[in-house]
XYZ file of C-alpha atoms in Angstrom:
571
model
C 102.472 83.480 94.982
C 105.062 82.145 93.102
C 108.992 80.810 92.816
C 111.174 84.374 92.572
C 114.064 82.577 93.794
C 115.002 82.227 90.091
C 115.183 85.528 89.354
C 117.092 86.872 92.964
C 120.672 86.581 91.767
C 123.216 86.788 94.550
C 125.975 89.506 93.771
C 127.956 90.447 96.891
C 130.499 88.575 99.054
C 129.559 85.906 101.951
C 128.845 86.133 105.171
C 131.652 84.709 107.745
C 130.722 81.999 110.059
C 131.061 85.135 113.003
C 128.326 87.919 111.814
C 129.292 90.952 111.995
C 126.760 93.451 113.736
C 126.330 97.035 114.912
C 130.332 97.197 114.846
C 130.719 93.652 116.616
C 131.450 90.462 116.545
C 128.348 87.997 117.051
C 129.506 84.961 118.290
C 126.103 82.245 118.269
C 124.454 81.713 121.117
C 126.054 78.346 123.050
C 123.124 76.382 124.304
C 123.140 72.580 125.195
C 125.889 70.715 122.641
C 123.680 67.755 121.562
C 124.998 65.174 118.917
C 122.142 66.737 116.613
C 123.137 70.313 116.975
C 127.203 69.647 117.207
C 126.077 68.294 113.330
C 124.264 71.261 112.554
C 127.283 73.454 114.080
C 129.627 71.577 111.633
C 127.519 71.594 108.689
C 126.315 75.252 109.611
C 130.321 76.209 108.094
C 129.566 75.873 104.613
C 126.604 77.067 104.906
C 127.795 80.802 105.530
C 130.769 80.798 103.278
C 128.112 80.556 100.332
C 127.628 83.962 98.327
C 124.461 85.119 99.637
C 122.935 88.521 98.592
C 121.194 89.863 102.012
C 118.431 92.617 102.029
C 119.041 96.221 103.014
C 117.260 96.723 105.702
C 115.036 94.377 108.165
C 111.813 95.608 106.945
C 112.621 95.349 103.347
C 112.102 91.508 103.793
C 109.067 91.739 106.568
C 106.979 94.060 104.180
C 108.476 91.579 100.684
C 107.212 88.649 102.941
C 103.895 90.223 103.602
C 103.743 91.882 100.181
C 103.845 88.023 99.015
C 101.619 86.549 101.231
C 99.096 89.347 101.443
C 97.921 88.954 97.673
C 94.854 88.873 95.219
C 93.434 85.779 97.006
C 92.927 87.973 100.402
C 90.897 90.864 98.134
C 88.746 88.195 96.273
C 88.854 84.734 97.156
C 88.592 84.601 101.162
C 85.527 86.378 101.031
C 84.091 84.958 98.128
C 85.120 81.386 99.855
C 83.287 82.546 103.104
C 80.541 83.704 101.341
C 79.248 80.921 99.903
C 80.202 78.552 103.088
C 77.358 80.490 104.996
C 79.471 83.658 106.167
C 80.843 83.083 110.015
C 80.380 79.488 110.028
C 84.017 79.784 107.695
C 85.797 81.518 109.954
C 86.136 79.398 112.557
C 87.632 76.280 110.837
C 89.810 78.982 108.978
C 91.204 80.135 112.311
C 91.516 76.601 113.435
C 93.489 75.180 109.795
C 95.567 78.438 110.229
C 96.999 77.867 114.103
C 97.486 73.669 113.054
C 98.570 73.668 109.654
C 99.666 77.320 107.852
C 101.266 79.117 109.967
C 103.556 75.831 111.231
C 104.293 75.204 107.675
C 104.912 79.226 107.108
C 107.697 79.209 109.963
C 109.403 75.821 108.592
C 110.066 77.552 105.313
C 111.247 80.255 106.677
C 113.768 78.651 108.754
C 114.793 76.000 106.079
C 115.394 79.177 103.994
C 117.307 81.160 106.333
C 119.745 78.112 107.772
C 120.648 76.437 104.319
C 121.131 79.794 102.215
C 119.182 78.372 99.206
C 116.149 78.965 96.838
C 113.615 76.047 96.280
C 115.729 73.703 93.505
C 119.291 73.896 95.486
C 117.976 73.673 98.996
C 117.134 69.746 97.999
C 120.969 68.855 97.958
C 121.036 69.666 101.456
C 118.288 68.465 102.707
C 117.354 64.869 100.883
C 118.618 65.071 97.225
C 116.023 62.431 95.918
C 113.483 65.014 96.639
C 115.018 67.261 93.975
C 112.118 66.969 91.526
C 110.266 69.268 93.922
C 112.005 72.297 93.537
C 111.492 71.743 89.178
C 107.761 71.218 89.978
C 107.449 74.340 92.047
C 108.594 76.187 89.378
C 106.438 74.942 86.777
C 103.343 75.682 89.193
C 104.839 79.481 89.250
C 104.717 79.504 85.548
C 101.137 78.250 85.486
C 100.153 80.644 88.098
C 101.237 83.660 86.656
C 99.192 82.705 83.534
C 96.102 83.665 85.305
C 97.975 86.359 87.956
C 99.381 88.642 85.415
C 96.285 87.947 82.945
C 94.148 89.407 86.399
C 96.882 92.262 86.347
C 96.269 92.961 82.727
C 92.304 93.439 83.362
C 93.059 95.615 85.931
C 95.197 97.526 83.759
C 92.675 97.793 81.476
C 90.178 99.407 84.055
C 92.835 102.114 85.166
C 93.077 102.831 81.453
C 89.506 103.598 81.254
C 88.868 104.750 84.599
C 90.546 108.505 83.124
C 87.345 109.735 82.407
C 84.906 111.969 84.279
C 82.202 109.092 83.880
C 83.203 105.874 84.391
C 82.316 103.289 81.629
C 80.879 100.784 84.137
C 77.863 103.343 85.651
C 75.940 103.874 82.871
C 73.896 101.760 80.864
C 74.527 104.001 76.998
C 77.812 101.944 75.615
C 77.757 99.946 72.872
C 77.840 96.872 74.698
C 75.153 97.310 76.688
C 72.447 94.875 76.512
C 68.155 95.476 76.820
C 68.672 93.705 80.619
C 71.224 96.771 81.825
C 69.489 98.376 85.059
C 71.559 100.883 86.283
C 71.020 102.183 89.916
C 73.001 103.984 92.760
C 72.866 104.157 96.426
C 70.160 106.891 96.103
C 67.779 105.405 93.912
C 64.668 104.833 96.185
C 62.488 102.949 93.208
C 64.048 100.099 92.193
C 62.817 97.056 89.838
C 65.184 94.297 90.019
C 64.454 90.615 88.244
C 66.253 87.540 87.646
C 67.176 88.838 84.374
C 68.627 92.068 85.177
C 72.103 92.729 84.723
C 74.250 95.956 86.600
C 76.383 98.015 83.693
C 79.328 97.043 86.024
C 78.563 93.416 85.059
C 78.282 94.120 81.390
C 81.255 96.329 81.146
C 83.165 92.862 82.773
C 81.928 90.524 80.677
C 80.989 92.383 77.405
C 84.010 94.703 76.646
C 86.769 93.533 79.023
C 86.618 90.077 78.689
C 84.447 89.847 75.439
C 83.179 86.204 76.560
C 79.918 86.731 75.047
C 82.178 86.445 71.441
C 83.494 82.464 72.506
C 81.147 79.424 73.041
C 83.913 78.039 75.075
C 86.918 76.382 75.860
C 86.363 74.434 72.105
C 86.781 78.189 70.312
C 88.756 80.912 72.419
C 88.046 83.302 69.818
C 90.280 86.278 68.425
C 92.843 87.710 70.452
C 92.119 91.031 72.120
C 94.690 93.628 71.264
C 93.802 95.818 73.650
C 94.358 93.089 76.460
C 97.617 91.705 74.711
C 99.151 95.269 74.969
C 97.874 95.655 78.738
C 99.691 92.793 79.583
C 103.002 93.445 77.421
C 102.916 96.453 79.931
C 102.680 94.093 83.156
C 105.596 92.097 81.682
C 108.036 95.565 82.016
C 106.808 96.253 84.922
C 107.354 92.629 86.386
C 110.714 92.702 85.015
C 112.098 95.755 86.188
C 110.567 95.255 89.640
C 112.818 92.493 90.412
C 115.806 92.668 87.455
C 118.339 93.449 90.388
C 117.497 91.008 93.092
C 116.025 91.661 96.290
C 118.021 95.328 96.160
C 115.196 96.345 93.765
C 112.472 94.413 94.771
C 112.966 95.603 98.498
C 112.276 98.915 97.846
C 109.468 98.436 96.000
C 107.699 96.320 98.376
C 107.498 99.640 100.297
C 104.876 100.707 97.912
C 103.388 97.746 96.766
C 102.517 96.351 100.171
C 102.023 99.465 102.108
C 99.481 101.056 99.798
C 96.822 98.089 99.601
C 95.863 98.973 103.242
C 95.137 102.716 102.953
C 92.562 101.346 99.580
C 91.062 98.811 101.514
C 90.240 101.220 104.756
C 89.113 103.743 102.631
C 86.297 101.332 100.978
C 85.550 99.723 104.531
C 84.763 103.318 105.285
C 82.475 104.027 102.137
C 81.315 100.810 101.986
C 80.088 100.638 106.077
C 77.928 103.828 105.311
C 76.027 102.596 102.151
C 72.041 101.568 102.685
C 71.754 98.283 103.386
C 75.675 97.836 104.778
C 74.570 96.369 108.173
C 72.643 93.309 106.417
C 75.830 91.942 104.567
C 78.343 92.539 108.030
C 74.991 90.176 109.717
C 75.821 87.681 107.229
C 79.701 87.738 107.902
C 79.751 87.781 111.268
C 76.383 85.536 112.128
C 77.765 81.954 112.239
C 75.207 78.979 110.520
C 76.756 76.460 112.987
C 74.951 73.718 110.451
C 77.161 74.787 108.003
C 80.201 72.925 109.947
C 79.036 69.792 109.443
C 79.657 69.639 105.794
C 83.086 68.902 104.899
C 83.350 71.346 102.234
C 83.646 73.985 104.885
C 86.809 72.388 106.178
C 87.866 71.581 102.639
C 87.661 75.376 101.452
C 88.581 76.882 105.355
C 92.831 74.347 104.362
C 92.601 75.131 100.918
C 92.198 78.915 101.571
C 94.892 79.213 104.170
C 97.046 76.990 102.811
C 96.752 79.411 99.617
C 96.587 82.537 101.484
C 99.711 81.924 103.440
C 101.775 80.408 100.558
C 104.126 77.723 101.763
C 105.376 75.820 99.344
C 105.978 78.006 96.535
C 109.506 78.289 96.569
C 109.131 82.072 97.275
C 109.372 82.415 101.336
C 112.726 79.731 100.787
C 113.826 82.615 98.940
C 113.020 85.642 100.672
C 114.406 83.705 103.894
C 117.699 82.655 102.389
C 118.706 86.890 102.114
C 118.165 86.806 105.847
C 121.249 87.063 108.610
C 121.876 83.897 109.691
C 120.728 84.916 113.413
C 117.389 86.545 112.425
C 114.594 85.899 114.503
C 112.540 84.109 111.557
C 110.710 82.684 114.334
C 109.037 86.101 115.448
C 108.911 86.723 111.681
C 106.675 83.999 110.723
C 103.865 84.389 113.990
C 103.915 88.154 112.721
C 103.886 87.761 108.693
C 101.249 85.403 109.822
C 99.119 87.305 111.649
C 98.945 90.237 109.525
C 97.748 88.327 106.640
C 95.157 86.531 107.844
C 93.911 89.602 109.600
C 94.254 91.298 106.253
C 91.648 88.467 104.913
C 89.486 89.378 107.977
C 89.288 93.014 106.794
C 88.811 92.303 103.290
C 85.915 90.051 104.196
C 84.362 93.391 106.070
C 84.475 95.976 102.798
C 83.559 92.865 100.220
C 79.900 92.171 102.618
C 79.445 95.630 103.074
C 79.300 96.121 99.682
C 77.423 93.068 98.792
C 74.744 94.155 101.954
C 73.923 97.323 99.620
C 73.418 95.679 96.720
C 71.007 92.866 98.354
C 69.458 96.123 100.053
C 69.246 97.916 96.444
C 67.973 94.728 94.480
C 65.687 93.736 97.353
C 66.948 90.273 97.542
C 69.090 88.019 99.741
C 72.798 88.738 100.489
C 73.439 84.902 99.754
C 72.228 85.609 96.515
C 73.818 88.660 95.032
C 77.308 87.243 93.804
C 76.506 85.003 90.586
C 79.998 84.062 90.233
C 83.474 83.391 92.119
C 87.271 84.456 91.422
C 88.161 87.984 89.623
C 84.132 88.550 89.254
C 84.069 90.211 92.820
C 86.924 92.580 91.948
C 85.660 93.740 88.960
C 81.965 93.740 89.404
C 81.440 94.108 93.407
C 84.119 96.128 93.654
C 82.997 98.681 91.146
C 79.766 98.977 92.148
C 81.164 100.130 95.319
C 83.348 102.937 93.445
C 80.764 103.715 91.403
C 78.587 105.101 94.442
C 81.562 107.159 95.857
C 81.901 110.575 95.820
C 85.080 111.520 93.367
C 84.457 108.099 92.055
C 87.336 108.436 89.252
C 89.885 109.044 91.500
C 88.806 105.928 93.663
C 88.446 103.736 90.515
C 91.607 104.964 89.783
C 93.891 104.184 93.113
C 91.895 100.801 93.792
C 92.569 99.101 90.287
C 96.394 100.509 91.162
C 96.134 98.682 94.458
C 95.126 95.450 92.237
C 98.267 95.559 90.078
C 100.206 95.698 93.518
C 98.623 92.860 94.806
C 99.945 90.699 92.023
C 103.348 92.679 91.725
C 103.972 90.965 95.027
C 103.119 87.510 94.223
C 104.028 87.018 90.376
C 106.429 86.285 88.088
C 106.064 86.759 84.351
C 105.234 83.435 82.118
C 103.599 83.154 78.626
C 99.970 84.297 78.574
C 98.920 83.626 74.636
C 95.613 81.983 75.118
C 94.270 84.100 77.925
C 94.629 87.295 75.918
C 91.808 85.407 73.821
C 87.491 86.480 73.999
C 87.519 83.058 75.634
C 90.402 84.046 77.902
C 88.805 84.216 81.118
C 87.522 80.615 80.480
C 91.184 80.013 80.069
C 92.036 81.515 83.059
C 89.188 79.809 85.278
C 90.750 76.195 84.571
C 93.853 77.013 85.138
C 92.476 78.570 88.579
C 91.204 75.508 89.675
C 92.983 72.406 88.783
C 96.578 73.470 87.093
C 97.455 74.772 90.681
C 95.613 73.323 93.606
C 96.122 69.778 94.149
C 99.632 69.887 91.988
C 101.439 72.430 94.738
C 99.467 70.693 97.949
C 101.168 67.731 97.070
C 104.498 69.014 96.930
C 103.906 71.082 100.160
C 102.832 67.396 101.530
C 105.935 65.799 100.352
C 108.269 68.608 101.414
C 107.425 68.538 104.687
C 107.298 64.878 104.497
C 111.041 65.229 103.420
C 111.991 67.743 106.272
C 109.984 66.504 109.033
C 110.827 62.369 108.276
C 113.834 62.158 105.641
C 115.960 64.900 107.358
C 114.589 64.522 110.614
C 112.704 66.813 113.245
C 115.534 66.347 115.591
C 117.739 67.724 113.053
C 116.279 70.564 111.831
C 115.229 71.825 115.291
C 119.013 71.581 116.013
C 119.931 73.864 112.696
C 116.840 76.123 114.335
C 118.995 76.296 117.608
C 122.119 76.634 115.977
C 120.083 80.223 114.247
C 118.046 81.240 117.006
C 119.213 80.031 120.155
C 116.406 78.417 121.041
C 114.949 75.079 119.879
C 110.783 74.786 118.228
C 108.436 73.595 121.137
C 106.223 70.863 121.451
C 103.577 72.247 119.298
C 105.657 72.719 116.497
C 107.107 69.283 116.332
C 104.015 67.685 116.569
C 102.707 70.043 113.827
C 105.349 69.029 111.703
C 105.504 65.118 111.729
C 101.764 64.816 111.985
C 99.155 67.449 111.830
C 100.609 68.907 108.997
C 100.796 65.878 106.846
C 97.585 65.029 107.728
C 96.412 68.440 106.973
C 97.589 68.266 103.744
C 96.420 65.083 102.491
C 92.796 65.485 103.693
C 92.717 68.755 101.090
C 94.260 65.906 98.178
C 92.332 63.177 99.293
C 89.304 65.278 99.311
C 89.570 67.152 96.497
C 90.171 63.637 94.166
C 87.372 62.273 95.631
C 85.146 65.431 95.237
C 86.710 66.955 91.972
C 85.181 70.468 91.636
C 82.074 71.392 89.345
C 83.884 74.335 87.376
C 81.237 76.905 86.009
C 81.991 80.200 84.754
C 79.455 82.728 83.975
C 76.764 80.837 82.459
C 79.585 78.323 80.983
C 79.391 74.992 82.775
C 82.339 73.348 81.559
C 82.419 69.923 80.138
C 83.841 66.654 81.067
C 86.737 66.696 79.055
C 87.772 69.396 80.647
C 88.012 68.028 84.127
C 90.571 65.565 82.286
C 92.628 67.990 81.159
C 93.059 70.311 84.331
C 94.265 67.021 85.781
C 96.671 66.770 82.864
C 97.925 70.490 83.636
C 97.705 69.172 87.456
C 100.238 66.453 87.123
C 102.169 67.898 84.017
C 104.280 69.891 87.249
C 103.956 66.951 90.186
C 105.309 64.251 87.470
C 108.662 66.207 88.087
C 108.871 64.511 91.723
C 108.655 60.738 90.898
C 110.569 61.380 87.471
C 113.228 62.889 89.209
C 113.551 59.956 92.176
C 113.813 57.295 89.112
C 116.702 59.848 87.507
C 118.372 59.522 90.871
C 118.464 56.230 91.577
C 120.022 55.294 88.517
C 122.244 57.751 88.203
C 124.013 57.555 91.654
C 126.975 55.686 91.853
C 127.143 52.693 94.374
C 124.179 50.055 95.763
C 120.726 51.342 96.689
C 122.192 50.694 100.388
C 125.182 52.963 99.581
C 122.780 55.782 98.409
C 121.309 55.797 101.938
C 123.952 56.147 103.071
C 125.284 59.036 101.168
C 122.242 60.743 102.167
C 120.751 60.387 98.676
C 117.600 59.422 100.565
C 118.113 61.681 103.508
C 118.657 59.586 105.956
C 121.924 58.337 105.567
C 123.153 60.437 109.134
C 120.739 60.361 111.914
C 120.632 62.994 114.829
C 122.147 60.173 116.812
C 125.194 59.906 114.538
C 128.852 61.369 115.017
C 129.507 64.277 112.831
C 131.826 64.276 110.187
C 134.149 66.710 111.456
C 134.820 68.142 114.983
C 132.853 71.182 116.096
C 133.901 74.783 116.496
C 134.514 75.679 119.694
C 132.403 78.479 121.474
């Protein structure tokens, strides 16, 4: 999920201040003239006579929006994240953090995005200039996430590549990197010895010849650099860049694709998945709530962090997206629907993942809260495969499910520069920058944006520029949402996760101390753009501290109570 709005480049001619539409002239909607919304009427005409590039068609930005949001994080990490917080007892502080805190802070993006025409570094100037250094450390986050997205994209390159075979390298337990422990069974094996020291050949083909980990102690020696991985990802870079080389006129076609063709995968290993032995006993485990669960705070920790995540606010991208709207879309109806889809698209997910896990507790004759060792890309390329692997036609599967993978991240990356991932000790590489070089760097700056929008610019306000699009003004539950639950939301997830920093293990790699210091080095190597920039602004304006205010270098230099600058259009 990360900050396109640098590579969107408008290229046609602006929109008028009166949108033309099916042939006529849309005039906006009057509604009540309050001295809040007469501002946003008079600043709303430079707004449209900026160059804007707009999308083709209405869908081209519903499906990019749900392309984006619906990601690599619904296949793997909801499910992984409800797995190990004891199944149904996640999903209902998920549902809860969703309807308070994501989906609130989905819809203000989009609208901020849509009203002031700008991607995540310009929109500041509007809004509360001193707040700048937000949009610079969004997009260093979107550099540091697409270390590890298009590094995931590469692997799953790698096992299309190899998936062109009529036996599929991760069944059998013959290869050269098999180990002694390999114990390969399928869905018809009746006899089957499992013991703590067992390993599938899916596992081995993961860790042995993908990611070659058994070849680097650690983060301390990465080890050689794998060609074969280097030119898999060389490939995702083309494809990256000619995906979105002409703006959203490219990239909204091939959303149709890309965020379309996850869903026919994903039913199609629900359905395989649902009639393996053993099936019923992981869907138990999903759906069965262990109410004890919610009184651990982790829980609620992992149910904000995932939606929060899952949703993507805060990323620069949905500013984007938004800002090639009309001026009078409905982003209102957008954002409850984008919404919706993608965190029922984490609900199905959850379904084929504990399926598949159910057969394999039924096959090993153990536990289903036992069965996955490991978090992150492990249950796409282990779990997963397994699941393939006991298909019939299982190359063709194998085939269109590691192309569904590379669509995932197609919608929600950018390229960046991937040298020490491509390493044996890559994937240790990757893990790090999973958990600390994102996290509590972008939940920040989600917590001071809205802190910015909702205090700086003013609720008042930016419900009037909402008006001023849609007609209609946010309710109640949005403003509250806004100024307080949403704040609040965020900085439990910071306060929480600096008070409980994470134990990061990968594999049988339990990574040392040290390393915690540097993933919070990575962490604030992107937030120390906020503060820096603040200190670059204050000395650079012109005038007294008092005169900055009140030049709205601080964002509150014109209340929704004050005159505006200029007399409003008449309607």
């Amino acid at each position: 999920m990360l900050c396109l709005c640098c590579s969107l480049v408008p290229v046609v001619s602006p929109l008028a201040f009166v949108i033309k539409g099916g042939g006529a002239r849309q005039r906006v909607p009057p509604g009540p003239v309050t001295p809040a919304l007469s501002l946003s009427r008079s600043l709303s005409l430079s707004i449209l006579d900026r160059p804007r590039e707009t999308w083709s068609k209405k869908m081209d930005f519903l499906l990019s929006v749900i392309g984006y949001a619906v990601d690599l994080g619904n296949v793997w990490r909801f499910p992984y994240i409800c797995y190990q917080n004891g199944g149904g007892a996640f999903l209902l502080p998920y549902m809860l953090m969703a309807v308070f805190g994501g989906v609130p802070l989905f819809y203000m993006e989009l609208a901020l995005g849509q009203f002031h025409r700008s991607g995540c570094i310009s929109i500041w100037k509007h809004i509360c200039p001193i707040f700048k250094g937000v949009g610079f450390a969004i997009c260093i986050i979107a550099l540091y996430i697409a270390f590890y997205y298009n590094t995931i994209m590469a692997w799953a390159l790698y096992y299309l590549l190899a998936s062109f075979r009529p036996t599929l390298p991760w069944t059998t337990c013959s290869n050269p990197w098999n180990t002694v422990n390999c114990l390969r069974y399928l869905s018809t094996d009746s006899n089957v010895t499992w013991t703590n020291t067992s390993t599938s050949p899916a596992e081995e083909f993961y860790t042995r010849q993908v990611l070659q980990v058994h070849l680097s102690p650690g983060l301390h020696q990465l080890g050689s650099v794998s060609w074969q991985l280097a030119l898999c990802l060389l490939f995702i870079f083309t494809i990256v860049y000619f995906s979105i080389w002409k703006g959203v006129k490219t990239s909204g076609k091939v959303v149709w694709v890309t965020a379309t063709f996850p869903y026919l995968v994903l039913l199609v290993l629900l359905v395989r998945g649902a009639t393996l032995p053993g099936a019923w006993r992981g869907v138990v485990f999903y759906l069965k709530p262990d109410w004890g669960k919610l009184l651990s705070t982790t829980v609620w920790i992992d149910a904000a962090a995932q939606i929060f995540f899952s949703l993507g606010p805060g990323f620069g991208v949905l500013l984007a997206f938004a800002s090639y709207n009309p001026f009078h879309n409905n982003c209102y109806k957008d954002a409850l629907v984008t919404s919706s889809v993608n965190c029922l698209t984490s609900f199905l997910s959850g379904f084929v993942i504990f399926t598949v896990l159910g057969y394999m507790a039924e096959m090993r004759k153990i536990g289903v809260e036992t069965v996955a060792k490991d978090a992150g890309p492990s249950l796409l390329f282990i779990i997963y495969a397994e699941a393939i692997a006991n298909m019939p036609a299982a190359t063709f599967f194998a085939i269109i499910f590691f192309l569904m993978i590379i669509m995932l991240g197609l919608d929600s990356t950018v390229s960046g520069t991937h040298t020490h991932t491509m390493h044996t000790g890559g994937a240790f590489v990757v893990k790090l920058f999973e958990e600390y070089a994102t996290g509590p760097a972008v939940i920040t700056v989600v917590f001071l944006e809205v802190i910015a929008v909702s205090w700086f610019y003013g609720t008042s306000r930016f419900c009037a520029d909402v008006n001023m699009m849609l007609g209609f003004s946010p309710g109640l539950f949005w403003r509250v949402c806004w100024v307080a639950i949403c704040p609040i939301f965020l900085l439990f997830i910071i306060v929480s996760f600096l008070a409980f920093p994470p134990e990061v293990k990968l594999f049988d790699y339990v990574y040392p101390p040290w390393t915690t210091v540097l993933g919070y080095c990575i962490g604030v190597s992107s937030f120390i753009c906020v503060p820096a920039y603040m200190v670059y602004h204050l000395l650079t304006a012109k005038g007294t501290f008092k005169q900055v205010r009140a030049s709205r270098g601080l964002g509150v230099g014109l209340s929704p109570s004050s005159p505006p600058p200029v007399p409003p259009p008449s309607y």
